[in-house]
Short mmCIF file of C-alpha atoms in Angstrom, two decimals:
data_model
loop_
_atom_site.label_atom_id
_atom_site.label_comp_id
_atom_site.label_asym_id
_atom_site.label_seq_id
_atom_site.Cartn_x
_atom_site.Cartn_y
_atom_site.Cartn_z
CA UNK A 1 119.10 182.11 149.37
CA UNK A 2 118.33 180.72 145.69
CA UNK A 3 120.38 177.92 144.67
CA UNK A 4 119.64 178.89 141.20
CA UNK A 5 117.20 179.33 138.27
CA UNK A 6 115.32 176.48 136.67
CA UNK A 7 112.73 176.42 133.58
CA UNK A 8 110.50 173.28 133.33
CA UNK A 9 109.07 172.88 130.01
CA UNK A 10 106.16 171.16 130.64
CA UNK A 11 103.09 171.63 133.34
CA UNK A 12 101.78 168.20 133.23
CA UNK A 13 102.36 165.94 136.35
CA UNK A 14 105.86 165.57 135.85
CA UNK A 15 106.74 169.29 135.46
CA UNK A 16 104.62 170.41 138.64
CA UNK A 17 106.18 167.73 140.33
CA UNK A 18 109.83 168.54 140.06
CA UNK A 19 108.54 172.63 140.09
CA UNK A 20 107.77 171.64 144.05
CA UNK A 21 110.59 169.36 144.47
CA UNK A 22 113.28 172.37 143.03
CA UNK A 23 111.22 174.78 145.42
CA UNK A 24 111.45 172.81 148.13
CA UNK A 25 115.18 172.30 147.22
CA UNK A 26 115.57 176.27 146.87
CA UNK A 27 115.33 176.73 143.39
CA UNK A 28 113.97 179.48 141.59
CA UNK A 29 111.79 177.95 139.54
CA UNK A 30 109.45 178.45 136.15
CA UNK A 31 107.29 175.87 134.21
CA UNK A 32 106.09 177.10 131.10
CA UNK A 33 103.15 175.03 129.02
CA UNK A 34 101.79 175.33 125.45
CA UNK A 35 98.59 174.65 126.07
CA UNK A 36 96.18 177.67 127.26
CA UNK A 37 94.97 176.85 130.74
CA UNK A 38 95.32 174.54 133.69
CA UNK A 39 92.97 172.22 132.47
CA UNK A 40 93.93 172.12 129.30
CA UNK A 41 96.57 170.14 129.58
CA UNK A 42 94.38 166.74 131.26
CA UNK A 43 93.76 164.16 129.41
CA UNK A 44 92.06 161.06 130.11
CA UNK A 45 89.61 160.29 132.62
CA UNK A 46 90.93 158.61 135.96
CA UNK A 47 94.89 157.38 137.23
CA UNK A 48 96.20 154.76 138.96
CA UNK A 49 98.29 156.27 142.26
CA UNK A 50 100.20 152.99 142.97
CA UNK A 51 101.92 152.51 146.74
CA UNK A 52 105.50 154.61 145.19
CA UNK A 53 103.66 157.33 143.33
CA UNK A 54 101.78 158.09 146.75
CA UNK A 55 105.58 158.00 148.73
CA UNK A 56 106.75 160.41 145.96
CA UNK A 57 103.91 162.80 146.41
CA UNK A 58 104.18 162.56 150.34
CA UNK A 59 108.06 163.31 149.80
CA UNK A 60 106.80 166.61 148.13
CA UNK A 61 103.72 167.58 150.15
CA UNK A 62 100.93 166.04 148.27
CA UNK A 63 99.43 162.50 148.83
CA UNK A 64 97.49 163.60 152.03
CA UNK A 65 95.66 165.91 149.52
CA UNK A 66 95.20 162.86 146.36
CA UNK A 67 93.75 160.07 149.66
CA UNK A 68 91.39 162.98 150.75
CA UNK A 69 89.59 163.16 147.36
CA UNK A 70 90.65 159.77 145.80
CA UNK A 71 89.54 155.82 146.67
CA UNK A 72 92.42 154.03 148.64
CA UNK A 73 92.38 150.07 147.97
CA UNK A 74 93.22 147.80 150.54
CA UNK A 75 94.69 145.83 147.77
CA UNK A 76 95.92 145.96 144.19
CA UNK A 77 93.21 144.30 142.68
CA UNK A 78 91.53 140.98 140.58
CA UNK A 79 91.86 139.11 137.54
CA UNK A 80 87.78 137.36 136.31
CA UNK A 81 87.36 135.46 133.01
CA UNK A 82 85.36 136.53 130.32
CA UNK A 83 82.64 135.36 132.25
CA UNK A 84 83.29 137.26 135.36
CA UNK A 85 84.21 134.56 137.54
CA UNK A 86 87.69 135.43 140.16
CA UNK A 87 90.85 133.79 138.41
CA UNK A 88 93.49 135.24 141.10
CA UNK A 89 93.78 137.90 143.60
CA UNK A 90 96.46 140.45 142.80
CA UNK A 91 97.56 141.22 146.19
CA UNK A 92 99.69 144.46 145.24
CA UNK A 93 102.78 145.47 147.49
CA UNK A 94 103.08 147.92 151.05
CA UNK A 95 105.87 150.06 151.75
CA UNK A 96 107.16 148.31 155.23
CA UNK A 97 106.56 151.11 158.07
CA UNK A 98 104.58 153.11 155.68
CA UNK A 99 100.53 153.44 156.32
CA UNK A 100 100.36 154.27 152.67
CA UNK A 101 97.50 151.95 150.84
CA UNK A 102 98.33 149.90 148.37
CA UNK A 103 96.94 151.82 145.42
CA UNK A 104 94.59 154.91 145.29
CA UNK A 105 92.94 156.46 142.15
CA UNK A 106 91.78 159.85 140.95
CA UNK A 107 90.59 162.05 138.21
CA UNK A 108 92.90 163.47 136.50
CA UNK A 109 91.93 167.07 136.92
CA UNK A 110 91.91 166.45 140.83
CA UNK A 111 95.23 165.46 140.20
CA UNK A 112 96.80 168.37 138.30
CA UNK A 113 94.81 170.55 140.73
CA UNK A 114 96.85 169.37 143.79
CA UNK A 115 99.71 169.61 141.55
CA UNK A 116 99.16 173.53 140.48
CA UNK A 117 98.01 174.63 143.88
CA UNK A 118 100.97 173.13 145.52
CA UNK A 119 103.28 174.33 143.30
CA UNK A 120 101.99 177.96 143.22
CA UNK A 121 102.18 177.46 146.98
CA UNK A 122 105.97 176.47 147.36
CA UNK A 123 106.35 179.72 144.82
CA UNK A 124 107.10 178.09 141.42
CA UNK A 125 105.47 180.63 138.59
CA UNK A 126 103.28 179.01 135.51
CA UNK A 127 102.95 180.68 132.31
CA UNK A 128 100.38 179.40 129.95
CA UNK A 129 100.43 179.52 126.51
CA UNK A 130 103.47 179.88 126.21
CA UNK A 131 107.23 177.40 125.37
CA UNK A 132 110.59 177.64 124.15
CA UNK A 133 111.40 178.52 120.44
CA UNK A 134 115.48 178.19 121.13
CA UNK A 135 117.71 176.91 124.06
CA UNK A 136 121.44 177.78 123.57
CA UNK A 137 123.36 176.04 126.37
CA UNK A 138 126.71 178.07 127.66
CA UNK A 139 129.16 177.91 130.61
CA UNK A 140 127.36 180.41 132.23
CA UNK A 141 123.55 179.15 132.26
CA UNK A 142 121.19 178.29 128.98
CA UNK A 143 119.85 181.49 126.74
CA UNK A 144 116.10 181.03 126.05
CA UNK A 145 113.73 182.66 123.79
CA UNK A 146 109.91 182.01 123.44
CA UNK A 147 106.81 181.87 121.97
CA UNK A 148 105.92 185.30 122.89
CA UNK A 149 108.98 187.04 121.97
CA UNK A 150 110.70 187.39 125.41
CA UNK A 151 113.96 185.86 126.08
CA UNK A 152 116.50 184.92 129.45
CA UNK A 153 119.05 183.14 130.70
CA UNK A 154 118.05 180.24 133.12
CA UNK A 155 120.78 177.88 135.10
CA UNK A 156 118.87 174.76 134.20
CA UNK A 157 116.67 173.40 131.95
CA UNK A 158 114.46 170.47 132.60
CA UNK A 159 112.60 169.00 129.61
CA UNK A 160 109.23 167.48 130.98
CA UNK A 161 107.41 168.38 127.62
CA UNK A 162 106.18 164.73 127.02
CA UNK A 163 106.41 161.88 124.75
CA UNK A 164 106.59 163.96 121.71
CA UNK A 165 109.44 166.59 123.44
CA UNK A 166 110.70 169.15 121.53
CA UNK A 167 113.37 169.72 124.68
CA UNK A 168 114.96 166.01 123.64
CA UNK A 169 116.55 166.88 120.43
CA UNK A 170 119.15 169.31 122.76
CA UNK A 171 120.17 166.11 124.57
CA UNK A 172 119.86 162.99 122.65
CA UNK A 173 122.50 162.43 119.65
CA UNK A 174 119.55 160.38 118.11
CA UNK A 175 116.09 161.18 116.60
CA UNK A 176 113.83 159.23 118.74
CA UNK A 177 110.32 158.64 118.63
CA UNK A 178 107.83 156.71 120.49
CA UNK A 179 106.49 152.69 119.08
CA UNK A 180 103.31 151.95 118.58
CA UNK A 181 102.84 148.79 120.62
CA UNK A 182 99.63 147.68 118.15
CA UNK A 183 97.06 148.62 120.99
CA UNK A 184 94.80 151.16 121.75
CA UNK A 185 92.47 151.79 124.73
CA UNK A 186 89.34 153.17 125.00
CA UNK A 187 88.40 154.64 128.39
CA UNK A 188 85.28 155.77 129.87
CA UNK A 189 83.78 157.44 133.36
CA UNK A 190 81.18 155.53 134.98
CA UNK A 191 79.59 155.16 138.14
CA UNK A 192 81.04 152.60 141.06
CA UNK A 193 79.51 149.65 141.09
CA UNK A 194 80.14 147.95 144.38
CA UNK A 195 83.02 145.15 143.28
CA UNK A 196 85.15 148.34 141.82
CA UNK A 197 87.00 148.79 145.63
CA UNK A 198 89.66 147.72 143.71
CA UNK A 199 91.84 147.27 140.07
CA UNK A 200 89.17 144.08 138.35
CA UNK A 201 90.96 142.96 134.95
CA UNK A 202 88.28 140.92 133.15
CA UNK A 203 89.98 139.08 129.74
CA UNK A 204 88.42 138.62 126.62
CA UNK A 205 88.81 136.35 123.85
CA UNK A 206 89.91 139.72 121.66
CA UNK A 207 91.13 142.41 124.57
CA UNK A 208 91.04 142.88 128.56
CA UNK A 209 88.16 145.23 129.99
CA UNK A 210 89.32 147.24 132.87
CA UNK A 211 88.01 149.16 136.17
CA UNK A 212 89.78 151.47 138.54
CA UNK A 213 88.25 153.06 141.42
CA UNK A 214 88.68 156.97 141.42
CA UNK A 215 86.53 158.37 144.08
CA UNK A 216 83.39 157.08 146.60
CA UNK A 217 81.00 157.25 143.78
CA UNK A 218 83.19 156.98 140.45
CA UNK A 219 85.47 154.56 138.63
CA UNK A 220 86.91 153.75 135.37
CA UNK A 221 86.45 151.67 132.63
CA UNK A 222 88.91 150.92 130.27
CA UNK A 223 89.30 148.62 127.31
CA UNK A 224 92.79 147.52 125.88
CA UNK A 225 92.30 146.00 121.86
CA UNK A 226 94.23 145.32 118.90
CA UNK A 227 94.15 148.65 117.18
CA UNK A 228 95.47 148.77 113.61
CA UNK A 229 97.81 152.14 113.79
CA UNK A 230 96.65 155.32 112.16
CA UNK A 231 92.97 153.84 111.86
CA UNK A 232 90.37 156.96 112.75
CA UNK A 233 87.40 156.37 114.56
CA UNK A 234 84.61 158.94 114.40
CA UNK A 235 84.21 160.10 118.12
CA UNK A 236 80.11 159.63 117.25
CA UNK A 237 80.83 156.10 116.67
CA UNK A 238 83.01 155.51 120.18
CA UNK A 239 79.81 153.48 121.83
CA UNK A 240 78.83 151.81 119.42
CA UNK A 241 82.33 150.14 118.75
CA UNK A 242 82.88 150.12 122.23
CA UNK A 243 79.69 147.95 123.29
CA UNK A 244 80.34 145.71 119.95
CA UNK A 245 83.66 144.65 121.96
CA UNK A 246 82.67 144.11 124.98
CA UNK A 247 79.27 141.82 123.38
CA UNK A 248 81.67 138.60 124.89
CA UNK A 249 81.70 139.55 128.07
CA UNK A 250 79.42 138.78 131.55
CA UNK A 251 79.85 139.29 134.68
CA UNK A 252 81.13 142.91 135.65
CA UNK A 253 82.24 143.86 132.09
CA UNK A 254 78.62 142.90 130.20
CA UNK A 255 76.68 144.70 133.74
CA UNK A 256 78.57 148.28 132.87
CA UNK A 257 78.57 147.59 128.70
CA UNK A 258 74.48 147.44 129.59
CA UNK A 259 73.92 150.21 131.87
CA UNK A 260 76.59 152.78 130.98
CA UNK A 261 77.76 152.97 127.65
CA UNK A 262 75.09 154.82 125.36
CA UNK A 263 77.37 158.63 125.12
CA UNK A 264 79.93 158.45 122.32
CA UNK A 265 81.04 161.93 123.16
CA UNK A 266 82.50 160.98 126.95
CA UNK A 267 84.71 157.84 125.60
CA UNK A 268 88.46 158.90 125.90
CA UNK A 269 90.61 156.76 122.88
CA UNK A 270 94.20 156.73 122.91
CA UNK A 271 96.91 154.69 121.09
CA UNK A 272 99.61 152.77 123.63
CA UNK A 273 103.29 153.81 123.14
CA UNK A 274 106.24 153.55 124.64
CA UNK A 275 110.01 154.49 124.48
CA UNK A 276 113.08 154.41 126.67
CA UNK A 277 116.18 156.22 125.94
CA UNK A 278 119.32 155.51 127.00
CA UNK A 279 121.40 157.35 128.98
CA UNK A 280 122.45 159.81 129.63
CA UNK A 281 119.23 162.02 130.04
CA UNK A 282 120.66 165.04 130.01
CA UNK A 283 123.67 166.59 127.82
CA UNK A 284 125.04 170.54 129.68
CA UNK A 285 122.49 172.11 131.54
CA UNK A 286 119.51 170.25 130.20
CA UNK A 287 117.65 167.57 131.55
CA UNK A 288 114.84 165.42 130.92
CA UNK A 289 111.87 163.75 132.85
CA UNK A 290 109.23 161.92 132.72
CA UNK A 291 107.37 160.66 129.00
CA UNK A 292 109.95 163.13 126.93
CA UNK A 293 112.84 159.63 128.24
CA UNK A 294 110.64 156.83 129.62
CA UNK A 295 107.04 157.13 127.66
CA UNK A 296 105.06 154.11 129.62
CA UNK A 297 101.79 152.20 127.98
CA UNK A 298 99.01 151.97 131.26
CA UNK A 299 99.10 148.11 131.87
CA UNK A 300 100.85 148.82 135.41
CA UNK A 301 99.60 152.40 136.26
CA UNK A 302 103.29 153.73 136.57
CA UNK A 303 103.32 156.50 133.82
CA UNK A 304 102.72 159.01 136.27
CA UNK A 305 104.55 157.32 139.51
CA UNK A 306 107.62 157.43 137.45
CA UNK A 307 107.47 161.15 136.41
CA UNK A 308 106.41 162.14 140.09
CA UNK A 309 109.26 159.77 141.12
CA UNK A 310 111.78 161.45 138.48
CA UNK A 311 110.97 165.29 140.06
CA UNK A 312 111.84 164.02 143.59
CA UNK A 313 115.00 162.08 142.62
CA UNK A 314 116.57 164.86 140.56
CA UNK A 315 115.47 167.69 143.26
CA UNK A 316 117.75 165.20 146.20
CA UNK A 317 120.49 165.32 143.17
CA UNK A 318 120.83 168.53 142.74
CA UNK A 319 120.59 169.25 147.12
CA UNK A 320 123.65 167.01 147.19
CA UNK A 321 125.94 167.93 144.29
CA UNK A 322 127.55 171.36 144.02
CA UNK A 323 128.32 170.37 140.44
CA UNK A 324 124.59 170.13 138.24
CA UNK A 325 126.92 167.35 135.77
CA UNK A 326 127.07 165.17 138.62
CA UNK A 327 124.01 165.74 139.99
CA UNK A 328 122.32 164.46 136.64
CA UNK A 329 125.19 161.67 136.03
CA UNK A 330 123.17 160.02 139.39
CA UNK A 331 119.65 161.07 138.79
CA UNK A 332 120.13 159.47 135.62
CA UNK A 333 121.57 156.38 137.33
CA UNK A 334 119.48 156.07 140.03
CA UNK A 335 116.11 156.02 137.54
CA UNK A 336 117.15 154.31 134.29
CA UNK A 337 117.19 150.45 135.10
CA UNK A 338 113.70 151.10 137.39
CA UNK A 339 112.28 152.91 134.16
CA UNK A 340 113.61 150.25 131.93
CA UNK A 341 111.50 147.73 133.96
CA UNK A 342 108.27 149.37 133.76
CA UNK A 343 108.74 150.25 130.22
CA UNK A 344 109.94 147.05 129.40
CA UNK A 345 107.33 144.76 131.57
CA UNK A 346 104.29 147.13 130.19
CA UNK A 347 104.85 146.37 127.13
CA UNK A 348 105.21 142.42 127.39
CA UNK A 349 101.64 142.82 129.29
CA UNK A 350 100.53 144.57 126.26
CA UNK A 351 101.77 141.56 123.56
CA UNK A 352 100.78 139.15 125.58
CA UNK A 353 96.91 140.88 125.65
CA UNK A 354 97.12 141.21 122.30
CA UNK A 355 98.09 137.51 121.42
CA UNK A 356 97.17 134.92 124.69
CA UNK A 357 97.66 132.01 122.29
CA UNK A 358 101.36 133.09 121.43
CA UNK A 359 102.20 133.48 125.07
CA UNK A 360 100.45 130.41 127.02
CA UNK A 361 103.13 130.47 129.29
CA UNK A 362 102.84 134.36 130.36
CA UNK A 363 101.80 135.20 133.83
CA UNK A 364 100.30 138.40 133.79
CA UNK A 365 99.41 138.44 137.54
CA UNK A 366 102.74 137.19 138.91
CA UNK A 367 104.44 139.90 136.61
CA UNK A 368 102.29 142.94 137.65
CA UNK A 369 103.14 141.23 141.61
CA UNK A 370 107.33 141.29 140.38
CA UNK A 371 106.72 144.54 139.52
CA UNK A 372 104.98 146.12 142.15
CA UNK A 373 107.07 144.75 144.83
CA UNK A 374 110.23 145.90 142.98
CA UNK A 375 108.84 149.59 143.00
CA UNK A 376 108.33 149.58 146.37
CA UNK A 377 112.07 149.59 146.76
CA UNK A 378 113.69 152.75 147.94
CA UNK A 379 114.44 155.32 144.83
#
């Protein structure tokens, strides 16, 4: 027996998330996403699985499935000078009882793969190409129309359209928008060079060079810079900038700006922003996940643990509260303050990348360790 009907808006990792959570809880449930296809909705190149994103995803069916085609670390990872020399070890955090690895990456279509399969699986429907135009909420469910001209009447709505939701404007009193946090990040596919079994942050005099292990044979480069905001680069001129700011760096960093970075068209370049609303995260019927209330810059890899983490918390809300007010008055309660922290620490990574010399006292390592031993508290 159907506890009810539920449109997700949105069918990025956050939406397929909760659309197995809900189906696992009973719920009838549709996701509906703008974009065309199932793959057009990845961006990026690799993620960062950190020990809680792989608990959420075993809560809902699907971290044997990321391990199997992923690289597990048997710790978080490194910090190296410019020069490639070992600053600290950044030991990372275990989940006590759990076998679970301390981080494991992917692709990102690997990912969203899992996701859809499993999804379609539990019995959760996907249309493509197609969103909301209106929601009208009501005391007996939320009138929808779309894109395509059809229309219904759903129980609940959950927003998991992003950063940039059009969903947030029926919840929040006030107009808000991601900030710029004055970085950018240019990331890039390479192949695994041995060291990579792990996260290896390598600073710079002007930015910190990145690598993430996402399978046997792959990883991940990424470099975080100063970016002034709304400055274009030409997508034909990606390596060339690229290579001109990693020129300081040895070690590691210098070995992959060498041997790997000649194709301007496979660099990935995004701006960092963040944004965290305050509650409540839902107003009625309508709800919100994931980027559209806690947008997350990458410096701790929790953008995507947090939405998978949102779908599983609001799924045990809804299980355990005949009343869907209540049920969101604790989802929102039990995720805001652990949001707040990521958002919030992310971003002092960020500033403190961006300007060493106006933080000297900053501890980037023994934050990211804070941080990751605080998510491996129960949800």
């Amino acid at each position: 027996m159907s506890r009810g009907s539920v449109l997700i808006v949105g069918g990025g990792i956050g939406g397929l998330s909760t659309a197995i959570a809900l189906r696992n809880a009973e719920y009838d449930v549709n996701v509906v996403e703008l974009h065309e296809d199932l793959h057009s909705s990845v961006y990026g190149v690799g993620i960062i699985q950190p020990v809680n994103a792989l608990r959420a995803l075993d809560a809902i069916g699907c971290a044997e499935a990321c391990l199997a085609v992923g690289y597990s670390t048997t710790a978080w990872g490194q910090m190296l000078d410019v020069d490639g020399k070992l600053i600290r070890e950044m030991p990372g955090a275990r989940i006590p009882g759990s076998d679970l690895p301390p981080m494991n990456g992917l692709t990102r279509p690997q990912l969203h793969k899992i996701l859809t399969d499993r999804a379609l699986d539990a019995g959760a429907t996907i249309e493509y190409g197609k969103t909301f135009t209106t929601l009208t909420d009501g005391p007996k469910g939320v009138e929808v129309t779309y894109t395509d001209g059809t229309h219904n009447t759903v129980d609940l709505v959950v927003g998991a359209d992003g950063v940039y939701s059009k969903v947030r404007r029926y919840v929040l009193s006030e107009d808000l928008q991601p900030v710029y946090l004055g970085q950018s990040a240019f990331r890039l596919n390479i192949p695994r060079e041995p060291e990579i079994d792990r996260i290896i942050l390598q600073h710079g005099p002007e930015g910190l060079a990145g690598f993430v292990p996402i399978g046997p044979d792959l990883a991940y480069l990424f470099y975080n810079t100063t970016w002034e905001e709304g400055r274009r680069l030409d997508q034909d001129k990606m390596a060339d900038e690229l290579r001109r700011r990693l020129a300081p760096f040895g070690g590691l960093a210098g070995r992959v700006r060498d041997k790997y970075i000649d194709d301007p068209s496979r660099i990935v370049f995004r701006p960092e922003e963040w944004l965290i609303a305050p509650a409540p995260w839902h107003n009625g019927r309508i709800v919100l996940i994931g980027d559209a209330v806690h947008a997350v810059t990458p410096h701790l890899g929790q953008g995507a643990a947090q939405a998978i983490e949102d779908g599983v918390v609001l799924a045990e809300c809804l299980s355990s509260h005949g009343d869907h007010d209540q049920a969101f008055q604790e989802y929102t309660e039990r995720r805001h303050e652990r949001c707040k922290l990521i958002v919030e620490s992310s971003v002092a990574i960020g500033e403190y990348e961006m300007d060493p010399a106006g933080h000297p006292d900053f501890d980037h390592a023994g934050l990211t360790q804070h941080v990751l031993e605080s998510m491996v508290q129960p949800i």
